[in-house]
Amino acid sequence: MSANQGRDLREAASGPLALRLSPRYLDEHCVLPLGIDADGALATAVGGALDPTVSDELSRVYGRRLRLVPMPAGEIQGAILSAQRETAGGDDEMAPDLLVNGEGGGATGDLHALANQAPVIQMVNVMLRDALRSGASDVHVESTGSGLRVRFRLDGVLQEISSLAHQYRGAVLSRIKIMAGLDIAERRLPQDGRARLRLDDRQIDLRVSTLPALHGESVVLRILDHGAMARDLADLGMPGEVGERFDRLVRRSSGILLVTGPTGAGKTTTLYGCLARVNRPGVKIVTVEDPVEYQIDGVTQIPANRKAGLTFAGALRSILRHDPDVIMVGEMRDKETAEIAIQAALTGHLVFATLHTNDAPGGVTRLINMGIEPYLVAATVQGILAQRLVRVVCRSCGGSGCDACSHTGFAGRTGIFELLAMTDELRALVVARAPIADLRAAAVRGGMKALHVNGLEKVEAGITTLDEVLRVTNAGTEL
């Protein structure tokens, strides 16, 4: 091997592609990512026959097919070792990272210095850039006995992406905490923070949460991409009849329209679609959100800030003095917020809001359990949409797994829905505090299709799978 080739190997071993895998992994399997070919393949140096499992894992991690480049095993391993020594400064300066669990009381200054080293900054930036490009909603960086495990939540499901050796643990975790304005010396208590950065000419907000765990800290980063666009209601996957009925509710001049479901069900995305549908020059729209996930031209958006004393209820009370036509409340969390929203609807405003309930009829009982009088619920709530997100079968492979879907068989997500539109019968039942079973039966008589019914329709159309519908609806006994 020539001197230039040796230098190229060492550069590759310390480059961003190699940093996505631990040196231990590279050395154990004698592989080294070299670069991306013009046709998009990952050129990979290999020191012998490559195990198919390793090949599949590399394709999944990098989202590309491999072009194997045979090279002497000793030279690949030498380049990996050389890169480790260069990163560690030749005398294992990364050793203080092992104190991240608290044993020995490592100096905070050491962690600051390590967290601000170029290789560490590069590692974290590459991780976030990969998460952004892959469409991940969350990044999980978890301490293990051997180092750090990195997982992305893709299409609602966690997928392991890479692992980092233990000597990088303290530096990487400290780097993330510095970005979020957290105390890097505090490793025994949970912390929450936020970070804003620019990657690939896109402004990204991160919500960062840390937890102390057995082997060290676990960090979750929620990605809020302000460069993304709010989706139109027509793109959410609503069946035709549901979409038409929901559109009529969205275009009403007053009342409350609720979107319900668990965290991660796409409720906020649907509300943004509602805003896009009514957003025009003659309409004043004001929102209160935690956080603001998309920026919409022509809409006044207020980020709630509980630490500063700006709660949903407080913001909503102030919004009513700004002569709005349409109000969006990110979440009805308490009785006070619900009462103000009810009052807004009674005085001629259209209110969009979310609730955490399992189904559409549950939205009615949730409000009543909050302490809202049933007659007020009946008078103001116009409709309740419950939804879930299911993964879509990959069009490239039909679900068997390929490079396009990172061998998961799925690419993207779509919604399944049930829409309860208020009728005179339902209002009478609400005022009478009827059981939820009676509310559901009346809603079905009024045209509501259950979530799992819409899910089965998408299974029959080949859009998703039965397992996906069962996973998100817990409807096994109903099916």
XYZ file of C-alpha atoms in Angstrom:
479
model
C 0.000 0.000 0.000
C 1.316 3.444 -0.920
C 1.981 6.238 1.569
C -0.940 8.207 0.111
C -3.229 5.231 0.497
C -2.161 4.838 4.126
C -2.825 8.526 4.768
C -6.254 8.217 3.119
C -7.088 5.296 5.391
C -6.100 7.249 8.505
C -8.171 10.242 7.366
C -11.143 7.961 6.752
C -10.754 6.436 10.229
C -11.066 9.879 11.831
C -13.706 11.168 9.411
C -17.435 11.701 10.014
C -18.483 8.412 8.398
C -16.275 6.329 10.695
C -17.344 8.356 13.736
C -20.876 6.989 13.363
C -19.581 3.612 14.553
C -17.416 2.818 17.536
C -13.700 2.086 16.953
C -14.270 -1.238 18.709
C -16.904 -2.205 16.129
C -14.702 -1.159 13.199
C -11.726 -3.050 14.602
C -13.696 -6.163 15.525
C -15.170 -6.534 12.021
C -12.149 -5.039 10.219
C -14.213 -2.561 8.201
C -13.739 1.145 7.507
C -16.139 3.464 5.617
C -14.079 5.386 3.026
C -16.580 7.691 1.352
C -19.674 8.023 -0.798
C -19.350 7.090 -4.472
C -20.848 9.164 -7.260
C -23.683 6.643 -7.566
C -24.476 6.916 -3.847
C -22.846 3.682 -2.705
C -20.747 3.575 0.459
C -17.162 2.607 -0.388
C -16.050 0.377 2.495
C -12.593 -1.070 3.132
C -12.766 -4.691 4.308
C -9.973 -6.881 5.593
C -11.522 -10.185 4.549
C -14.861 -11.870 3.928
C -17.636 -9.711 5.340
C -20.299 -11.377 7.448
C -23.765 -10.787 5.870
C -25.069 -9.565 9.233
C -22.388 -6.881 9.358
C -23.088 -5.945 5.741
C -26.799 -5.554 6.460
C -26.073 -3.495 9.579
C -23.758 -1.138 7.693
C -26.372 -0.675 4.956
C -28.994 0.116 7.580
C -26.821 2.536 9.552
C -25.745 4.501 6.490
C -28.899 3.980 4.448
C -26.847 2.977 1.388
C -25.697 -0.098 -0.495
C -22.062 -1.065 -0.019
C -19.145 -1.191 -2.458
C -16.529 -3.384 -0.801
C -12.863 -2.462 -1.241
C -10.538 -5.335 -0.174
C -7.479 -4.151 1.773
C -4.951 -5.762 4.122
C -6.559 -6.298 7.535
C -3.487 -5.042 9.399
C -3.501 -1.733 7.564
C -7.212 -1.135 8.257
C -6.785 -1.911 11.942
C -3.630 0.207 12.081
C -5.514 3.194 10.645
C -8.302 2.742 13.211
C -5.801 2.554 16.069
C -3.898 5.576 14.752
C -7.113 7.612 14.581
C -7.945 6.656 18.162
C -4.535 7.834 19.350
C -4.797 11.113 17.468
C -8.272 11.785 18.890
C -7.101 10.956 22.413
C -3.996 13.161 22.134
C -1.568 10.212 22.388
C -1.909 9.615 26.133
C -5.562 8.693 26.626
C -6.762 12.188 27.464
C -10.274 10.892 26.966
C -9.980 8.901 30.199
C -11.908 11.508 32.263
C -15.007 10.524 30.249
C -15.125 7.349 32.294
C -16.010 9.505 35.321
C -19.412 10.361 33.821
C -21.097 7.928 36.212
C -19.767 9.931 39.129
C -17.036 7.588 40.380
C -13.927 9.535 41.261
C -15.492 12.996 40.939
C -14.030 14.067 37.562
C -13.308 17.748 37.082
C -15.980 19.798 35.318
C -13.252 21.749 33.526
C -11.975 18.537 31.936
C -15.423 17.721 30.592
C -15.833 21.254 29.241
C -12.537 20.950 27.410
C -13.378 17.524 26.039
C -16.875 18.563 24.964
C -15.454 21.451 22.957
C -12.894 19.388 21.057
C -13.430 19.326 17.289
C -13.907 15.528 17.020
C -16.616 15.573 19.695
C -18.419 18.531 18.135
C -18.221 16.751 14.795
C -19.606 13.525 16.259
C -22.641 15.275 17.718
C -23.258 17.364 14.592
C -23.059 14.309 12.337
C -25.504 12.476 14.591
C -27.997 15.361 14.460
C -27.532 15.880 10.732
C -28.224 12.193 10.111
C -31.332 12.401 12.301
C -32.581 15.408 10.366
C -31.950 13.849 6.970
C -33.626 10.599 7.952
C -36.727 12.400 9.255
C -36.282 11.258 12.852
C -38.537 12.897 15.422
C -36.321 12.023 18.409
C -32.720 11.042 19.078
C -32.037 8.741 22.051
C -28.458 8.740 23.383
C -28.329 6.074 26.084
C -25.485 5.078 28.382
C -24.728 1.365 28.423
C -22.089 -0.731 30.135
C -19.842 -0.462 27.075
C -20.481 3.125 25.966
C -23.355 4.908 24.275
C -26.190 3.564 22.172
C -27.753 5.936 19.620
C -31.292 5.313 18.440
C -33.574 7.354 16.171
C -37.361 7.341 16.329
C -38.271 6.867 12.678
C -41.927 6.700 11.660
C -42.837 6.320 15.316
C -40.562 3.326 16.002
C -37.124 3.370 17.633
C -34.295 2.030 15.473
C -30.742 1.506 16.647
C -28.354 3.561 14.521
C -24.903 3.257 16.044
C -22.883 2.844 19.212
C -19.965 4.837 20.601
C -17.142 3.476 22.729
C -17.087 4.284 26.449
C -14.224 6.795 26.138
C -16.524 9.136 24.193
C -19.443 8.932 26.622
C -18.691 11.840 28.933
C -17.596 14.159 26.137
C -20.624 13.503 23.927
C -23.145 13.808 26.760
C -21.446 16.970 28.011
C -21.475 18.437 24.501
C -25.237 17.916 24.249
C -25.795 19.405 27.708
C -23.681 22.462 26.875
C -25.719 23.014 23.703
C -28.945 22.890 25.761
C -27.647 25.167 28.540
C -27.651 22.390 31.147
C -25.302 21.832 34.075
C -22.683 19.303 32.954
C -21.602 18.705 36.556
C -25.098 17.540 37.565
C -25.386 13.854 36.733
C -27.621 12.659 39.569
C -30.833 14.558 38.763
C -32.956 14.903 35.606
C -32.562 18.115 33.599
C -34.529 19.730 30.766
C -33.305 22.323 28.311
C -33.517 23.632 24.772
C -31.054 24.270 21.996
C -31.235 26.073 18.663
C -28.803 25.374 15.847
C -28.493 25.560 12.101
C -27.795 22.414 10.093
C -27.754 22.236 6.302
C -29.194 25.777 6.117
C -32.183 24.754 8.274
C -32.939 26.140 11.704
C -33.518 23.354 14.217
C -34.854 23.588 17.751
C -34.089 20.750 20.146
C -35.882 19.884 23.372
C -33.340 18.067 25.498
C -34.157 15.850 28.470
C -31.638 13.959 30.614
C -32.176 11.141 33.095
C -29.700 9.483 35.463
C -29.555 5.748 34.793
C -27.606 2.694 35.920
C -24.636 3.090 33.566
C -24.730 6.879 33.232
C -27.060 9.478 31.800
C -29.673 8.918 29.117
C -30.485 11.871 26.862
C -33.438 12.331 24.517
C -33.479 15.124 21.934
C -36.829 16.032 20.330
C -36.237 17.607 16.915
C -38.379 20.572 15.912
C -37.585 21.447 12.306
C -38.781 24.969 11.537
C -37.756 24.488 7.932
C -40.485 21.866 7.507
C -43.822 22.868 6.078
C -47.223 22.400 7.689
C -49.222 19.775 5.806
C -52.582 20.371 4.207
C -55.532 18.399 5.549
C -55.825 16.649 2.191
C -52.378 15.105 2.710
C -53.094 13.498 6.094
C -54.771 10.355 4.771
C -58.355 11.044 5.845
C -60.958 8.941 4.025
C -63.113 10.998 1.662
C -66.269 11.103 3.765
C -64.311 11.880 6.961
C -62.347 14.612 5.200
C -65.514 16.250 3.871
C -67.285 16.212 7.229
C -64.172 17.435 9.045
C -63.700 20.246 6.520
C -67.231 21.480 7.197
C -66.464 21.581 10.929
C -63.178 23.433 10.343
C -64.956 26.136 8.348
C -67.533 26.931 11.044
C -67.466 30.426 12.507
C -67.579 29.393 16.170
C -67.399 26.444 18.526
C -64.696 24.004 19.621
C -63.080 21.369 17.431
C -60.949 18.852 19.336
C -58.254 16.504 18.056
C -57.452 13.642 20.420
C -54.934 10.837 20.692
C -51.777 9.865 22.565
C -48.447 11.652 22.282
C -46.995 11.211 18.809
C -50.336 10.617 17.077
C -49.980 13.665 14.825
C -52.539 15.860 16.583
C -50.564 19.083 16.185
C -49.978 18.369 12.501
C -53.734 18.079 12.015
C -54.341 21.347 13.864
C -51.824 23.092 11.610
C -53.737 21.699 8.657
C -56.901 23.258 10.119
C -55.163 26.623 10.429
C -53.913 26.450 6.851
C -57.471 25.795 5.693
C -58.904 28.943 7.386
C -55.853 31.218 7.071
C -56.718 34.156 4.842
C -56.227 37.954 5.014
C -59.637 38.621 6.568
C -59.161 36.202 9.484
C -57.194 36.897 12.680
C -55.615 33.674 13.943
C -53.706 33.415 17.230
C -52.166 30.267 18.706
C -50.607 29.311 22.018
C -48.283 26.299 21.742
C -45.615 24.439 23.677
C -43.498 24.596 21.621
C -44.217 26.280 18.279
C -43.495 23.415 15.884
C -44.072 25.117 12.509
C -44.065 28.782 11.603
C -47.102 29.870 9.570
C -47.211 33.157 7.694
C -50.139 35.335 8.711
C -50.653 33.602 12.066
C -49.688 35.079 15.451
C -48.017 32.214 17.318
C -47.257 32.405 21.045
C -44.888 29.906 22.692
C -46.033 28.991 26.199
C -43.314 29.402 28.810
C -44.237 27.986 32.187
C -40.863 28.892 33.712
C -41.514 32.537 32.851
C -45.106 32.292 34.099
C -46.795 32.224 30.674
C -49.178 29.274 30.911
C -51.738 28.118 28.359
C -54.526 29.645 30.446
C -52.709 32.949 30.920
C -51.837 33.250 27.258
C -55.369 32.299 26.209
C -56.849 34.952 28.476
C -54.644 37.593 26.836
C -55.383 36.298 23.344
C -59.085 37.036 23.828
C -58.202 40.733 24.163
C -56.553 40.713 20.733
C -59.779 40.420 18.759
C -59.112 36.950 17.263
C -61.432 35.057 14.943
C -59.701 31.697 15.328
C -57.728 30.420 18.338
C -55.564 27.324 18.535
C -54.660 25.889 21.935
C -51.800 23.406 21.747
C -53.270 21.334 24.561
C -56.149 21.590 27.047
C -54.228 20.530 30.128
C -56.419 21.784 32.948
C -59.837 23.085 33.952
C -58.814 26.752 33.719
C -57.642 26.436 30.116
C -60.772 24.466 29.165
C -63.058 27.043 30.816
C -61.482 29.932 28.913
C -61.696 27.983 25.644
C -65.394 27.270 26.344
C -65.989 30.955 27.021
C -64.227 31.886 23.790
C -66.443 29.510 21.826
C -69.588 30.889 23.497
C -68.614 34.440 22.499
C -68.286 33.634 18.798
C -64.737 32.351 18.361
C -63.637 29.183 16.593
C -61.294 27.193 18.849
C -59.027 24.331 17.796
C -57.408 22.289 20.582
C -55.941 18.891 21.448
C -56.713 16.461 24.256
C -55.026 13.256 25.384
C -57.774 10.643 25.099
C -57.940 7.214 23.493
C -60.941 7.849 21.259
C -63.346 10.544 20.106
C -66.169 9.933 22.642
C -63.512 10.027 25.368
C -63.007 13.716 24.591
C -66.471 14.471 25.956
C -65.933 12.610 29.222
C -62.446 14.120 29.591
C -63.871 17.661 29.563
C -66.605 16.729 32.033
C -64.044 15.061 34.311
C -62.035 18.290 34.197
C -65.004 20.011 35.801
C -66.714 21.526 32.751
C -70.506 21.449 33.029
C -72.058 18.978 30.552
C -74.435 21.606 29.121
C -71.440 23.798 28.237
C -69.709 20.868 26.534
C -72.873 20.126 24.559
C -73.277 23.783 23.586
C -69.744 24.432 22.372
C -68.080 21.234 21.106
C -68.842 20.795 17.406
C -66.720 17.764 16.686
C -63.960 15.498 18.021
C -61.405 13.797 15.796
C -59.402 10.877 17.199
C -56.364 9.748 15.265
C -53.292 7.512 15.158
C -50.344 7.223 12.799
C -49.522 3.937 11.070
C -46.445 3.164 9.032
C -46.869 2.921 5.262
C -45.631 -0.124 3.374
C -42.523 0.771 1.342
C -43.431 1.251 -2.321
C -39.968 0.218 -3.492
C -39.988 -3.267 -1.979
C -43.616 -3.891 -1.003
C -42.630 -4.487 2.643
C -39.824 -6.986 2.326
C -37.122 -4.427 3.176
C -34.655 -2.572 0.968
C -32.127 0.274 1.043
C -34.877 2.842 0.420
C -36.631 1.938 3.685
C -33.487 1.023 5.654
C -34.657 -2.602 5.472
C -37.697 -1.957 7.707
C -40.330 -2.577 5.036
C -41.971 0.778 5.803
C -41.435 4.302 4.500
C -43.418 7.200 5.943
C -46.677 7.278 7.909
C -50.317 8.066 7.328
C -53.241 8.693 9.643
C -56.241 6.621 10.638
C -59.189 8.536 12.044
C -62.582 8.464 13.759
C -64.724 11.595 13.660
C -67.498 12.329 16.135
C -69.697 15.144 14.829
C -72.146 16.495 17.397
C -75.815 15.742 16.744
C -78.952 16.612 18.713
C -79.023 13.048 20.056
C -75.416 13.280 21.235
C -75.974 16.666 22.879
C -78.912 15.289 24.834
C -76.806 12.333 25.985
C -73.954 14.625 27.037
C -76.267 16.811 29.117
C -77.705 13.667 30.719
C -74.146 12.456 31.571
C -74.746 9.246 29.628
C -72.093 6.478 29.802
C -69.368 6.561 27.186
C -70.737 3.386 25.586
C -74.003 5.215 24.867
C -72.078 8.178 23.432
C -70.131 5.858 21.156
C -73.265 4.079 19.937
C -74.940 7.417 19.164
C -71.810 8.661 17.381
C -71.796 5.542 15.186
C -75.457 6.139 14.362
C -74.430 9.666 13.411
C -71.859 8.382 10.896
C -68.699 7.787 12.946
C -66.421 4.895 11.911
C -64.122 3.533 14.599
C -60.340 3.935 14.338
C -59.731 0.251 13.682
C -62.344 0.248 10.904
C -60.459 2.971 9.056
C -57.266 1.035 9.769
C -58.672 -2.145 8.198
C -59.662 -0.166 5.120
C -56.040 0.923 4.728
C -54.880 -2.681 5.221
C -57.238 -3.858 2.461
C -55.894 -1.098 0.194
C -52.324 -2.308 0.766
C -51.287 0.952 2.442
C -50.321 -0.558 5.791
C -50.388 -3.891 7.609
C -52.718 -5.479 10.133
C -49.918 -5.611 12.698
C -49.478 -1.849 12.367
C -53.176 -1.195 12.958
C -53.183 -3.496 15.978
C -50.045 -1.836 17.321
C -51.472 1.687 17.353
C -55.116 0.995 18.182
C -54.885 -1.901 20.694
C -57.948 -3.189 18.914
C -57.154 -6.890 19.018
C -60.352 -7.811 20.856
C -62.491 -5.760 18.470
C -61.004 -7.311 15.351
